[in-house]
XYZ file of C-alpha atoms in Angstrom:
761
model
C -0.011 -0.006 0.009
C 2.736 2.601 0.750
C 4.382 2.000 -2.606
C 1.003 2.438 -4.404
C 0.350 5.764 -2.499
C 3.899 7.047 -3.340
C 3.165 6.260 -6.988
C -0.139 8.155 -6.768
C 1.599 11.193 -5.197
C 4.441 11.042 -7.852
C 1.941 11.204 -10.675
C -0.676 13.313 -8.995
C -1.099 15.769 -11.792
C -1.946 12.994 -14.100
C -4.331 11.416 -11.544
C -6.165 14.713 -10.831
C -6.460 15.535 -14.519
C -7.710 12.109 -15.417
C -10.327 12.146 -12.580
C -11.625 15.505 -13.652
C -11.918 14.387 -17.305
C -13.942 11.338 -16.268
C -16.102 13.498 -14.097
C -16.721 15.981 -16.975
C -17.803 13.006 -19.260
C -19.967 11.581 -16.565
C -21.489 15.056 -15.993
C -22.369 15.265 -19.649
C -24.349 12.030 -19.570
C -26.229 13.061 -16.423
C -28.252 15.436 -18.736
C -29.982 12.236 -20.055
C -31.501 11.457 -16.588
C -35.157 11.611 -15.908
C -37.541 10.268 -13.294
C -39.957 7.762 -14.838
C -41.975 5.021 -13.311
C -41.867 1.906 -15.580
C -44.518 -0.421 -14.093
C -42.755 -3.377 -15.669
C -39.584 -2.553 -13.670
C -41.634 -2.776 -10.446
C -43.426 -6.033 -11.255
C -42.453 -9.713 -10.583
C -42.900 -10.886 -14.174
C -43.146 -14.616 -13.190
C -46.284 -14.112 -11.068
C -49.551 -15.403 -12.683
C -51.211 -11.997 -12.012
C -48.525 -10.352 -14.231
C -48.998 -13.025 -16.978
C -52.715 -12.084 -16.824
C -51.703 -8.369 -17.273
C -50.118 -9.182 -20.612
C -53.124 -11.097 -21.885
C -55.479 -8.277 -20.780
C -53.454 -5.844 -22.677
C -53.179 -7.935 -25.811
C -56.768 -9.151 -25.915
C -58.804 -6.471 -24.286
C -56.505 -3.445 -24.516
C -56.710 -2.977 -20.763
C -53.961 -0.715 -19.350
C -53.926 1.691 -16.469
C -57.083 3.669 -15.659
C -57.563 7.451 -15.274
C -60.730 9.031 -13.860
C -62.018 12.563 -14.133
C -65.166 13.399 -12.112
C -67.047 16.662 -12.308
C -69.566 17.782 -9.637
C -71.721 20.842 -9.935
C -71.476 23.134 -6.884
C -75.279 23.701 -7.221
C -77.828 22.633 -9.841
C -79.958 19.717 -10.851
C -79.344 16.307 -12.386
C -77.333 16.261 -15.661
C -76.327 19.886 -15.257
C -75.755 21.291 -18.847
C -72.548 23.070 -17.709
C -71.136 19.750 -16.407
C -72.035 17.876 -19.558
C -70.352 20.436 -21.763
C -67.232 20.246 -19.754
C -67.331 16.424 -19.982
C -67.651 16.728 -23.737
C -64.736 19.122 -24.131
C -62.489 17.007 -21.802
C -63.542 13.781 -23.766
C -62.700 15.378 -27.083
C -59.302 16.728 -25.943
C -58.237 13.434 -24.343
C -58.827 11.699 -27.722
C -55.828 13.594 -29.068
C -53.286 12.184 -26.508
C -50.942 9.709 -28.146
C -50.887 7.390 -25.061
C -54.640 7.051 -24.857
C -56.212 3.725 -25.657
C -59.114 5.172 -27.577
C -61.402 2.117 -27.260
C -61.370 2.541 -23.543
C -62.455 6.194 -23.492
C -65.877 6.238 -21.843
C -68.177 9.078 -20.959
C -71.580 10.337 -21.904
C -69.772 12.088 -24.756
C -67.706 9.172 -26.062
C -68.656 7.199 -29.189
C -68.756 3.812 -27.400
C -71.229 4.805 -24.677
C -74.452 3.706 -26.178
C -77.988 3.066 -25.014
C -79.844 -0.011 -26.018
C -83.413 1.101 -26.780
C -86.689 -0.415 -27.857
C -87.384 0.707 -31.436
C -91.004 -0.569 -31.247
C -90.551 -3.363 -33.932
C -89.784 -6.379 -31.896
C -86.067 -5.456 -32.072
C -83.840 -2.833 -30.494
C -81.562 -0.057 -31.650
C -78.240 1.140 -30.297
C -77.882 4.926 -29.956
C -74.860 6.933 -28.702
C -75.518 8.877 -25.538
C -73.925 11.880 -26.967
C -76.693 12.382 -29.478
C -78.967 13.607 -26.695
C -76.251 15.359 -24.691
C -78.074 18.737 -25.162
C -81.414 17.126 -23.985
C -81.033 16.524 -20.244
C -84.388 14.844 -19.843
C -83.834 12.376 -22.700
C -80.229 11.688 -21.473
C -81.475 10.772 -18.066
C -84.222 8.649 -19.515
C -81.631 6.683 -21.517
C -79.197 6.428 -18.548
C -82.027 5.088 -16.317
C -82.994 2.498 -18.923
C -79.309 1.367 -19.245
C -77.873 0.765 -15.692
C -74.611 -0.440 -17.330
C -73.280 3.203 -16.913
C -74.657 3.907 -13.332
C -71.828 4.139 -10.915
C -69.330 4.211 -13.725
C -69.777 7.336 -15.772
C -72.668 8.768 -13.788
C -73.397 8.759 -10.053
C -76.699 7.280 -8.750
C -78.101 10.759 -8.101
C -77.016 11.679 -11.722
C -75.278 14.905 -10.642
C -71.618 13.654 -10.897
C -70.388 12.679 -14.333
C -67.053 11.082 -15.144
C -64.648 10.468 -17.947
C -62.946 7.043 -17.867
C -59.856 6.425 -19.908
C -56.880 4.114 -20.007
C -53.361 5.020 -21.062
C -50.460 2.918 -22.475
C -47.090 3.526 -20.790
C -45.311 6.645 -21.979
C -41.535 6.589 -22.620
C -41.366 9.846 -20.603
C -43.388 8.205 -17.678
C -46.803 8.720 -16.302
C -45.849 12.097 -14.882
C -45.482 13.195 -18.534
C -48.987 12.074 -19.291
C -50.375 14.026 -16.325
C -48.449 17.147 -17.434
C -50.184 16.876 -20.867
C -53.703 16.223 -19.722
C -53.855 18.313 -16.543
C -53.992 21.648 -18.558
C -57.001 20.225 -20.409
C -58.802 19.536 -17.160
C -57.617 22.714 -15.451
C -59.054 24.755 -18.280
C -62.545 23.584 -17.168
C -62.103 24.454 -13.485
C -64.301 27.412 -12.400
C -66.621 28.563 -9.690
C -69.523 26.468 -10.919
C -67.928 22.920 -10.490
C -65.560 20.801 -8.572
C -63.217 18.528 -10.565
C -61.550 15.490 -9.086
C -58.947 13.153 -10.473
C -58.001 9.623 -9.626
C -57.057 6.201 -11.112
C -53.888 4.203 -11.466
C -52.304 6.633 -13.939
C -53.033 9.586 -11.498
C -51.346 7.776 -8.665
C -48.260 6.657 -10.704
C -47.966 10.079 -12.275
C -48.118 11.765 -8.862
C -45.444 9.511 -7.449
C -43.169 10.606 -10.271
C -43.936 14.232 -9.696
C -43.433 13.942 -5.962
C -40.101 12.153 -6.600
C -38.912 15.207 -8.578
C -38.547 16.819 -5.259
C -35.199 15.217 -5.010
C -33.932 18.029 -7.217
C -34.433 20.269 -4.277
C -33.851 17.819 -1.463
C -30.382 16.641 -2.630
C -28.844 20.188 -2.365
C -30.367 20.593 1.056
C -28.843 17.281 2.056
C -25.377 18.459 0.778
C -25.638 21.606 2.765
C -26.540 19.803 5.998
C -23.859 17.270 5.527
C -21.354 20.081 4.946
C -22.402 21.820 8.158
C -22.018 18.566 10.080
C -18.511 18.024 8.624
C -17.433 21.618 9.495
C -18.735 21.104 13.079
C -16.787 17.878 13.287
C -13.444 19.008 11.812
C -13.556 22.732 12.288
C -11.749 23.363 9.049
C -12.516 24.176 5.399
C -10.657 21.138 4.192
C -12.600 18.942 6.680
C -15.784 20.330 5.059
C -14.801 20.274 1.414
C -12.713 17.131 0.901
C -15.295 14.492 2.060
C -17.940 16.337 0.045
C -15.641 16.340 -2.986
C -15.305 12.571 -2.774
C -19.113 12.228 -2.301
C -20.091 14.481 -5.227
C -17.466 13.053 -7.678
C -18.829 9.469 -6.844
C -22.395 10.689 -7.253
C -21.640 12.261 -10.665
C -19.906 9.105 -11.893
C -22.854 6.976 -11.007
C -25.513 9.336 -12.368
C -23.397 9.577 -15.512
C -23.390 5.785 -15.890
C -27.165 5.760 -15.430
C -27.624 8.491 -18.031
C -25.284 6.813 -20.459
C -27.116 3.477 -20.136
C -30.498 5.106 -20.458
C -31.785 3.957 -17.149
C -34.207 6.397 -15.575
C -34.568 7.181 -11.856
C -37.830 6.097 -10.269
C -39.457 6.471 -6.864
C -37.311 3.698 -5.433
C -33.930 4.650 -6.740
C -34.464 8.394 -6.807
C -32.991 8.470 -3.310
C -29.827 6.847 -4.524
C -28.010 10.148 -4.784
C -28.480 10.993 -1.026
C -27.385 7.452 -0.140
C -24.168 7.703 -2.207
C -23.453 11.156 -0.904
C -23.788 9.952 2.659
C -21.777 6.654 2.313
C -18.954 8.250 0.220
C -18.672 11.136 2.642
C -18.533 8.644 5.433
C -15.569 6.738 4.077
C -13.877 10.013 3.283
C -14.385 11.086 6.887
C -12.635 7.977 8.213
C -9.637 8.589 5.981
C -9.507 12.295 6.720
C -9.742 11.804 10.460
C -6.745 9.463 10.336
C -4.854 11.888 8.104
C -5.244 14.686 10.674
C -4.103 12.453 13.429
C -1.051 11.300 11.508
C -0.139 14.818 10.381
C -0.440 16.150 13.897
C 1.656 13.368 15.292
C 4.396 13.912 12.705
C 4.586 17.617 13.214
C 4.762 17.271 16.975
C 7.105 14.289 17.234
C 9.470 14.885 14.308
C 11.534 17.612 12.633
C 9.794 17.197 9.249
C 8.746 20.269 7.422
C 4.958 20.896 6.818
C 5.231 19.691 3.234
C 7.241 16.581 4.152
C 4.834 15.813 7.096
C 1.866 16.291 4.674
C 2.994 13.731 2.179
C 4.083 11.228 4.792
C 0.676 11.699 6.616
C -1.091 10.944 3.411
C 0.964 7.796 2.906
C 0.555 6.576 6.493
C -3.209 7.343 6.694
C -3.995 5.514 3.469
C -1.680 2.639 4.347
C -3.193 2.156 7.880
C -6.873 2.710 6.929
C -6.810 1.687 3.224
C -7.188 -2.033 3.506
C -10.020 -1.676 5.954
C -11.670 0.885 3.781
C -11.341 -1.566 0.859
C -12.913 -4.333 2.962
C -15.708 -2.130 4.263
C -16.543 -0.688 0.865
C -16.577 -4.109 -0.779
C -18.814 -5.563 1.979
C -21.085 -2.554 1.651
C -21.211 -2.821 -2.170
C -21.943 -6.600 -1.922
C -24.718 -5.837 0.529
C -26.359 -3.640 -2.093
C -25.421 -5.735 -5.045
C -27.146 -8.648 -3.232
C -30.435 -6.861 -3.940
C -30.170 -8.398 -7.488
C -31.712 -11.540 -5.919
C -34.990 -9.662 -6.075
C -37.119 -10.523 -9.017
C -38.195 -6.859 -9.195
C -36.156 -4.894 -11.740
C -36.194 -1.498 -9.909
C -34.774 -3.104 -6.803
C -31.930 -4.644 -8.809
C -31.126 -1.288 -10.393
C -31.107 0.322 -7.023
C -28.688 -2.281 -5.680
C -26.454 -2.148 -8.705
C -26.061 1.557 -8.925
C -25.649 2.039 -5.148
C -22.949 -0.637 -5.181
C -21.224 1.144 -8.163
C -21.389 4.461 -6.227
C -19.585 2.877 -3.185
C -16.933 1.324 -5.347
C -16.581 4.688 -7.150
C -16.088 6.441 -3.875
C -13.403 3.839 -2.862
C -11.546 4.361 -6.121
C -11.651 8.178 -5.811
C -10.538 7.978 -2.077
C -7.545 5.759 -2.917
C -6.348 7.667 -5.985
C -7.630 11.204 -6.490
C -7.905 12.289 -2.798
C -4.336 11.255 -1.788
C -3.102 13.073 -4.877
C -5.082 16.145 -4.037
C -4.214 16.132 -0.377
C -0.507 15.826 -1.035
C -0.761 18.810 -3.429
C -2.867 21.032 -1.123
C -1.379 23.332 1.420
C -0.767 21.469 4.716
C -3.298 22.185 7.433
C -2.565 24.405 10.437
C -2.418 22.695 13.809
C -4.796 24.334 16.131
C -4.408 24.372 19.946
C -6.636 22.006 21.715
C -9.962 23.681 22.811
C -10.698 23.675 26.519
C -14.337 23.068 25.945
C -15.681 19.817 24.806
C -17.883 19.450 21.753
C -21.061 17.324 21.627
C -18.955 14.535 19.957
C -16.474 14.567 22.847
C -19.357 14.378 25.413
C -20.926 11.371 23.620
C -17.492 9.510 23.443
C -16.657 10.311 26.974
C -20.015 8.862 28.144
C -19.452 5.673 26.169
C -15.753 5.350 27.451
C -17.034 5.786 30.984
C -19.782 3.152 30.795
C -18.439 0.709 28.224
C -16.465 -1.522 30.763
C -19.715 -1.923 32.861
C -22.734 -4.077 32.081
C -25.027 -1.128 31.712
C -24.937 -1.016 27.885
C -25.455 -4.794 27.646
C -28.497 -4.679 29.842
C -29.887 -1.656 28.020
C -29.584 -3.414 24.580
C -31.099 -6.586 25.821
C -34.150 -4.758 27.218
C -34.478 -2.395 24.268
C -34.209 -4.962 21.464
C -36.502 -7.379 23.287
C -39.158 -4.740 23.593
C -38.927 -3.426 20.095
C -38.777 -6.959 18.657
C -42.412 -7.549 19.917
C -43.466 -5.254 17.122
C -42.180 -7.705 14.408
C -45.408 -9.684 14.809
C -47.290 -6.597 13.882
C -45.522 -5.968 10.558
C -47.894 -5.899 7.602
C -46.596 -6.563 4.086
C -48.430 -4.086 1.940
C -48.002 -2.453 -1.433
C -50.615 0.187 -2.078
C -50.289 3.261 -4.244
C -52.803 5.187 -2.192
C -50.899 4.415 1.093
C -47.874 6.281 -0.352
C -49.716 9.637 0.170
C -50.879 11.360 3.319
C -54.716 11.441 3.743
C -54.752 15.311 3.441
C -53.137 15.324 -0.016
C -55.251 16.365 -2.966
C -54.641 13.004 -4.653
C -56.094 11.077 -1.578
C -59.037 13.486 -1.153
C -59.999 13.369 -4.839
C -59.878 9.499 -4.771
C -62.050 9.421 -1.536
C -64.689 11.672 -3.173
C -64.957 9.654 -6.367
C -65.122 6.440 -4.357
C -67.932 7.853 -2.274
C -69.968 8.924 -5.336
C -69.280 6.099 -7.754
C -68.333 2.459 -7.965
C -64.656 2.794 -7.513
C -61.526 4.374 -8.835
C -59.446 1.255 -9.262
C -60.353 -1.653 -11.665
C -59.746 -5.367 -10.973
C -60.178 -7.649 -13.886
C -61.317 -11.266 -13.994
C -60.662 -12.930 -17.352
C -62.972 -15.935 -17.969
C -61.512 -18.351 -20.506
C -64.034 -21.013 -21.762
C -61.410 -22.820 -23.781
C -63.483 -22.919 -26.877
C -64.782 -20.644 -29.614
C -68.205 -19.129 -28.894
C -67.877 -20.576 -25.386
C -68.979 -17.215 -23.847
C -72.291 -17.408 -25.634
C -73.196 -20.552 -23.596
C -76.061 -19.661 -21.281
C -74.511 -21.682 -18.498
C -71.362 -19.606 -18.693
C -73.355 -16.341 -18.958
C -75.478 -17.254 -15.851
C -72.458 -18.145 -13.947
C -70.959 -14.804 -14.810
C -74.180 -13.059 -13.682
C -74.227 -14.903 -10.421
C -70.577 -14.180 -9.760
C -71.198 -10.471 -10.392
C -74.152 -10.427 -7.944
C -71.988 -12.132 -5.255
C -69.070 -9.777 -5.909
C -71.149 -6.592 -5.532
C -72.089 -7.811 -2.010
C -68.501 -7.696 -0.881
C -67.116 -4.705 1.002
C -64.948 -2.528 -1.110
C -66.573 -3.535 -4.426
C -68.749 -0.768 -5.971
C -69.694 -2.128 -9.430
C -69.183 -4.932 -11.811
C -69.610 -4.849 -15.601
C -69.281 -7.589 -18.187
C -70.844 -8.770 -21.494
C -73.666 -10.154 -19.324
C -74.955 -6.637 -18.563
C -75.271 -5.752 -22.365
C -76.974 -9.079 -23.084
C -79.415 -8.760 -20.227
C -80.423 -5.242 -21.505
C -80.896 -6.614 -24.981
C -83.024 -9.460 -23.650
C -85.069 -7.112 -21.532
C -85.747 -4.791 -24.451
C -86.673 -7.808 -26.750
C -88.949 -9.385 -24.220
C -90.513 -5.969 -23.147
C -90.116 -6.749 -19.439
C -88.083 -5.524 -16.573
C -86.750 -9.058 -15.910
C -83.041 -9.466 -15.558
C -83.064 -12.937 -16.992
C -80.675 -14.084 -19.741
C -81.433 -15.784 -23.086
C -81.917 -19.549 -22.736
C -79.894 -20.639 -25.862
C -76.553 -19.700 -27.341
C -78.338 -19.093 -30.646
C -80.463 -16.330 -29.147
C -77.359 -14.712 -27.673
C -75.717 -14.788 -31.109
C -78.749 -13.181 -32.634
C -78.735 -10.354 -30.099
C -75.064 -9.723 -30.806
C -75.682 -9.696 -34.495
C -78.465 -7.147 -33.990
C -76.223 -5.038 -31.804
C -73.488 -5.014 -34.464
C -76.006 -3.854 -37.066
C -77.009 -0.629 -35.294
C -73.978 -0.205 -32.963
C -70.277 -0.922 -33.436
C -68.627 -4.290 -32.716
C -65.720 -2.418 -31.055
C -68.150 -1.223 -28.336
C -67.755 -4.677 -26.744
C -64.001 -5.016 -27.554
C -62.978 -4.583 -23.883
C -65.598 -7.152 -22.669
C -65.157 -10.154 -25.001
C -62.501 -11.319 -27.527
C -63.107 -11.693 -31.274
C -64.090 -15.430 -31.280
C -66.070 -15.211 -28.025
C -63.754 -17.588 -26.159
C -62.762 -15.175 -23.416
C -64.803 -12.685 -21.431
C -63.553 -9.701 -19.323
C -65.367 -9.047 -16.151
C -64.494 -5.606 -14.788
C -64.753 -5.120 -11.020
C -64.696 -1.467 -9.808
C -63.145 -1.414 -6.362
C -62.678 1.349 -3.749
C -59.516 -0.123 -2.200
C -56.119 -1.059 -3.582
C -54.503 -2.769 -0.539
C -53.102 -6.278 -1.144
C -54.953 -7.943 1.653
C -58.200 -6.831 0.133
C -57.317 -8.005 -3.349
C -56.008 -11.371 -2.236
C -59.202 -11.929 -0.271
C -61.240 -10.873 -3.366
C -59.309 -13.382 -5.404
C -59.777 -16.145 -2.872
C -63.528 -15.501 -2.648
C -63.917 -15.221 -6.339
C -62.218 -18.614 -6.845
C -64.343 -20.247 -4.181
C -67.605 -18.902 -5.749
C -66.524 -19.678 -9.382
C -65.548 -23.317 -8.449
C -69.332 -24.255 -8.126
C -70.627 -21.974 -10.848
C -68.704 -22.578 -14.037
C -68.659 -25.736 -16.121
C -65.596 -27.852 -16.299
C -62.801 -26.507 -18.518
C -63.517 -22.840 -17.701
C -60.598 -21.059 -16.093
C -60.259 -17.713 -14.374
C -57.370 -15.311 -14.429
C -56.884 -12.130 -12.486
C -55.250 -8.799 -13.384
C -55.275 -4.982 -13.198
C -53.193 -2.510 -11.251
C -54.537 -3.548 -7.944
C -53.725 -7.241 -8.683
C -50.105 -6.210 -9.554
C -49.730 -4.812 -5.967
C -50.984 -8.163 -4.540
C -48.359 -10.000 -6.720
C -45.657 -7.725 -5.361
C -46.643 -8.761 -1.813
C -46.279 -12.422 -2.488
C -42.830 -12.120 -4.138
C -41.576 -9.560 -1.549
C -41.759 -11.933 1.402
C -39.648 -14.641 -0.183
C -37.116 -12.257 -1.723
C -36.741 -10.070 1.441
C -35.985 -13.143 3.689
C -33.536 -14.441 1.062
C -31.892 -11.008 0.787
C -31.403 -10.639 4.619
C -29.876 -14.088 4.864
C -27.643 -13.429 1.903
C -26.385 -10.053 3.175
C -25.662 -11.494 6.569
C -23.810 -14.457 5.069
C -21.640 -12.077 2.812
C -20.745 -9.828 5.748
C -19.882 -12.723 8.036
C -17.668 -14.493 5.500
C -15.890 -11.252 4.526
C -15.268 -10.110 8.106
C -14.018 -13.548 9.103
C -11.583 -13.571 6.203
C -10.526 -10.036 6.814
C -9.563 -10.507 10.538
C -8.906 -14.256 10.186
C -11.284 -14.943 13.030
C -14.813 -16.355 13.275
C -15.429 -14.397 16.450
C -14.568 -11.179 14.557
C -17.112 -12.186 11.940
C -19.786 -12.530 14.658
C -18.778 -9.137 16.237
C -19.282 -7.431 12.932
C -22.745 -9.046 12.605
C -23.849 -8.261 16.065
C -24.888 -4.562 15.630
C -26.213 -5.400 12.116
C -28.668 -8.024 13.474
C -29.753 -5.713 16.211
C -30.389 -2.988 13.655
C -32.476 -5.300 11.429
C -34.564 -6.490 14.412
C -35.073 -2.852 15.623
C -36.142 -1.736 12.171
C -38.702 -4.550 11.678
C -39.991 -4.000 15.169
C -40.333 -0.268 14.464
C -42.340 -1.050 11.299
C -44.733 -3.062 13.402
C -45.125 -0.606 16.325
C -45.528 2.422 14.010
C -47.800 0.656 11.517
C -45.523 1.444 8.555
C -45.993 -1.188 5.822
C -43.250 -3.492 4.597
C -43.208 -2.592 0.935
C -40.556 -2.022 -1.760
C -39.029 1.166 -0.367
C -38.971 -0.011 3.297
C -37.790 -3.410 2.304
C -34.565 -1.849 0.986
C -33.674 -0.401 4.404
C -32.269 -3.679 5.759
C -29.747 -3.746 2.896
C -28.870 -0.128 3.510
C -28.482 -0.735 7.284
C -26.271 -3.847 6.889
C -24.234 -2.349 3.977
C -23.402 0.873 5.870
C -23.463 -0.534 9.439
C -20.768 -3.090 8.722
C -18.345 -0.151 8.115
C -18.601 0.793 11.764
C -17.731 -2.519 13.150
C -14.828 -2.983 10.681
C -13.203 0.388 11.408
C -13.656 -0.060 15.214
C -12.211 -3.617 15.330
C -9.286 -2.762 13.057
C -8.427 0.371 15.177
C -8.861 -1.415 18.424
C -6.484 -4.095 17.330
C -3.883 -1.447 16.285
C -4.245 0.425 19.584
C -4.274 -2.871 21.613
C -0.916 -3.898 20.219
C 0.403 -0.507 21.148
C -0.970 -0.315 24.664
C -3.976 -2.460 25.739
C -4.791 -0.214 28.674
C -5.575 2.809 26.523
C -6.892 0.832 23.517
C -10.582 1.383 24.377
C -10.282 5.140 24.866
C -8.031 5.760 21.897
C -10.268 3.631 19.604
C -13.456 5.524 20.522
C -11.706 8.887 20.406
C -10.494 8.291 16.908
C -12.438 5.676 14.849
C -15.355 5.841 17.156
C -15.740 9.526 16.681
C -15.377 9.205 13.000
C -18.143 6.557 13.013
C -20.388 9.034 14.782
C -19.659 11.564 12.054
C -20.600 9.037 9.353
C -23.848 7.847 11.029
C -24.852 11.420 11.516
C -24.061 12.352 7.929
C -26.212 9.399 6.647
C -29.070 10.225 9.111
C -29.116 13.881 8.198
C -28.714 13.235 4.475
C -31.793 11.031 4.571
C -33.379 13.200 7.239
C -34.178 15.900 4.674
C -36.608 13.595 3.063
C -38.893 14.255 6.063
C -39.453 17.657 4.366
C -41.265 15.920 1.577
C -44.609 16.634 3.096
C -47.459 14.472 1.944
C -45.240 11.773 0.326
C -45.018 8.986 2.963
C -42.352 7.023 1.046
C -39.821 9.740 1.641
C -40.806 10.262 5.187
C -40.679 6.554 6.030
C -37.164 6.370 4.631
C -36.127 9.506 6.586
C -37.291 7.909 9.838
C -36.248 4.337 9.392
C -32.748 5.060 7.904
C -31.915 7.617 10.653
C -33.004 5.058 13.246
C -31.025 2.282 11.546
C -27.856 4.427 11.460
C -28.000 5.431 15.138
C -28.886 1.929 16.367
C -26.009 0.437 14.356
C -23.434 3.010 15.299
C -24.322 3.099 19.050
C -24.623 -0.705 19.233
C -21.155 -0.938 17.544
C -19.575 1.756 19.829
C -21.046 0.461 23.084
C -20.666 -3.311 22.593
C -17.756 -4.124 20.308
C -14.780 -2.345 22.021
C -16.186 -3.385 25.438
C -16.300 -7.083 24.338
C -12.860 -6.869 22.843
C -11.303 -5.261 25.915
C -13.105 -7.657 28.313
C -12.343 -10.905 26.594
C -9.183 -10.040 24.652
C -9.678 -12.515 21.792
C -6.545 -13.939 20.195
C -7.116 -12.211 16.832
C -6.113 -8.985 18.599
C -2.584 -10.239 19.106
């Protein structure tokens, strides 16, 4: 290591120039970055619900829903002003390139049609928009065709909606919202209230909230800078760790930009994480550099320049191999996230790991070259007053040899662990937002007035051409719909059955809801419909050869427990209704969240076990001691238990963002244990009586700086009001950092001093 650092110092001009050129190139590619939510990057593609998603898209053109609801502030049913606004919004949405035009549904859309008695033992199909200017006639047609009640018109016929579905946009769902929001805002005035909801709205809002990182990252940098200045009391102490962190961040973002991989809600926090981790490693090195420089200046006759270069060599030589080990372990912890089937989690793990390795490379090459070139620091006289850091370290040094900390941790972890049983695994788009946000309040209003803002799809496959026309299948679908509508959270169901029932009602001239008795009669009705209507009107309900039918279930909830219960009950009901050979598949945005839940449990447990195994093996090899491996694991296991317990006690769901925290805690927390053990061994071999104090005053204090930097860096996410994802991360990561660092500081040196394991010698 000394020879390597001497080489770096000798060619420092080349190293500095090369680093800056790489940074400029990376900075150029960062201009390609954008925040986009790609649903496919979030989904476990092997899950049957996701397989159904592809079929629903290919067969029925079902994508993600968007809902616009307009309520008159005063007025009667079918308020003309409301209807005109619905018409204008419908016409403008048609122009959006991402819209699936066959799914656009409102009283003004071409495919919203009334089935009417024409007085000649037949029926006719008339678009609702033909009577849009005749409120009485429109209400008459809507009353006669309950297919649209609770979907595009409320039961009291005052609130009207536009339903639409959008294909994924390369620029993300936030881009869709930015295009269509002006269309809707143009219709806002003092006469109406307008509400938005649907899967597209939630996904788009998540992207827009995630764009707050543009503001939050600079705030994090400022706060970390203030912390570093407080810790070192010098301009170099402030700037150099931040320089390492920012260079590493630019490199990683440049790689992402060059590879065309966008940021999303889950990896948008990667910049803060890389900043904090990189600054943390730089703090360990800088702290040791200052110690070495001060010792050389006080104990030798070296000039400031000579002492500066030798301090650089000594600090990197003594800390370097442990920094390499800690960085590799942290990087492997994040890279282990690739075991997740979910693409966005893999991306988060890969690029965070690359960020850590980038920071390591910079700290071992560019920073020694730069420090050796900079003016040597001025040795300041010791302050008589103690800083907060000194007070904390003094308290730990005083109590570490006693059993107080051990008792405290046993009690604290035991109590918090009781919360693990309360943890709920839940992926819900609604739950990402606070109840007071507009997106949640709009959704609540629409759910109160209509059938539901989320759509759950049941695809019924008869296995044979014209199988859907079979009266047995149709009656089974009708019964299933009646049973579903009785369930809590289900507001409406629609399928081909509703259209055929209306046709049969008109043909028989009765209010009966019975269905035709033969497949031939069903075929005749559908032929009549196609003659006066449009076959594409039914495109989203049945496929071309009538083998598969699509039953749409409008639901008011999107939590996974509700959806999985709905699936289970549907399967139980269908088992006794449908003839042999008929199969059911489930899909839709809410079903995708349920699929995430099932995959998350398995992957998360595997991930924790894998990270722990990696850390244990690496630490054992590094210190050539199994006991050292266990000591490194000790604070990490305590941190994981604490965080899962905290999830349970606070009612925070275990979802994709919160599931990543265990990887973060282990990946970062392992650093503390490694630096402490390595420094204690060094001090023990020098003087075992002062090893505890010297270790905590040096590496221990640096660990405090690092934990505080990570906690403060992520703490700024608490400023993201209304967006729970950011606030959960702020709380949980701050807790993880302080639990891991204080567990390491209070337990590891005390255990080492008390038992004096052989690997210290």
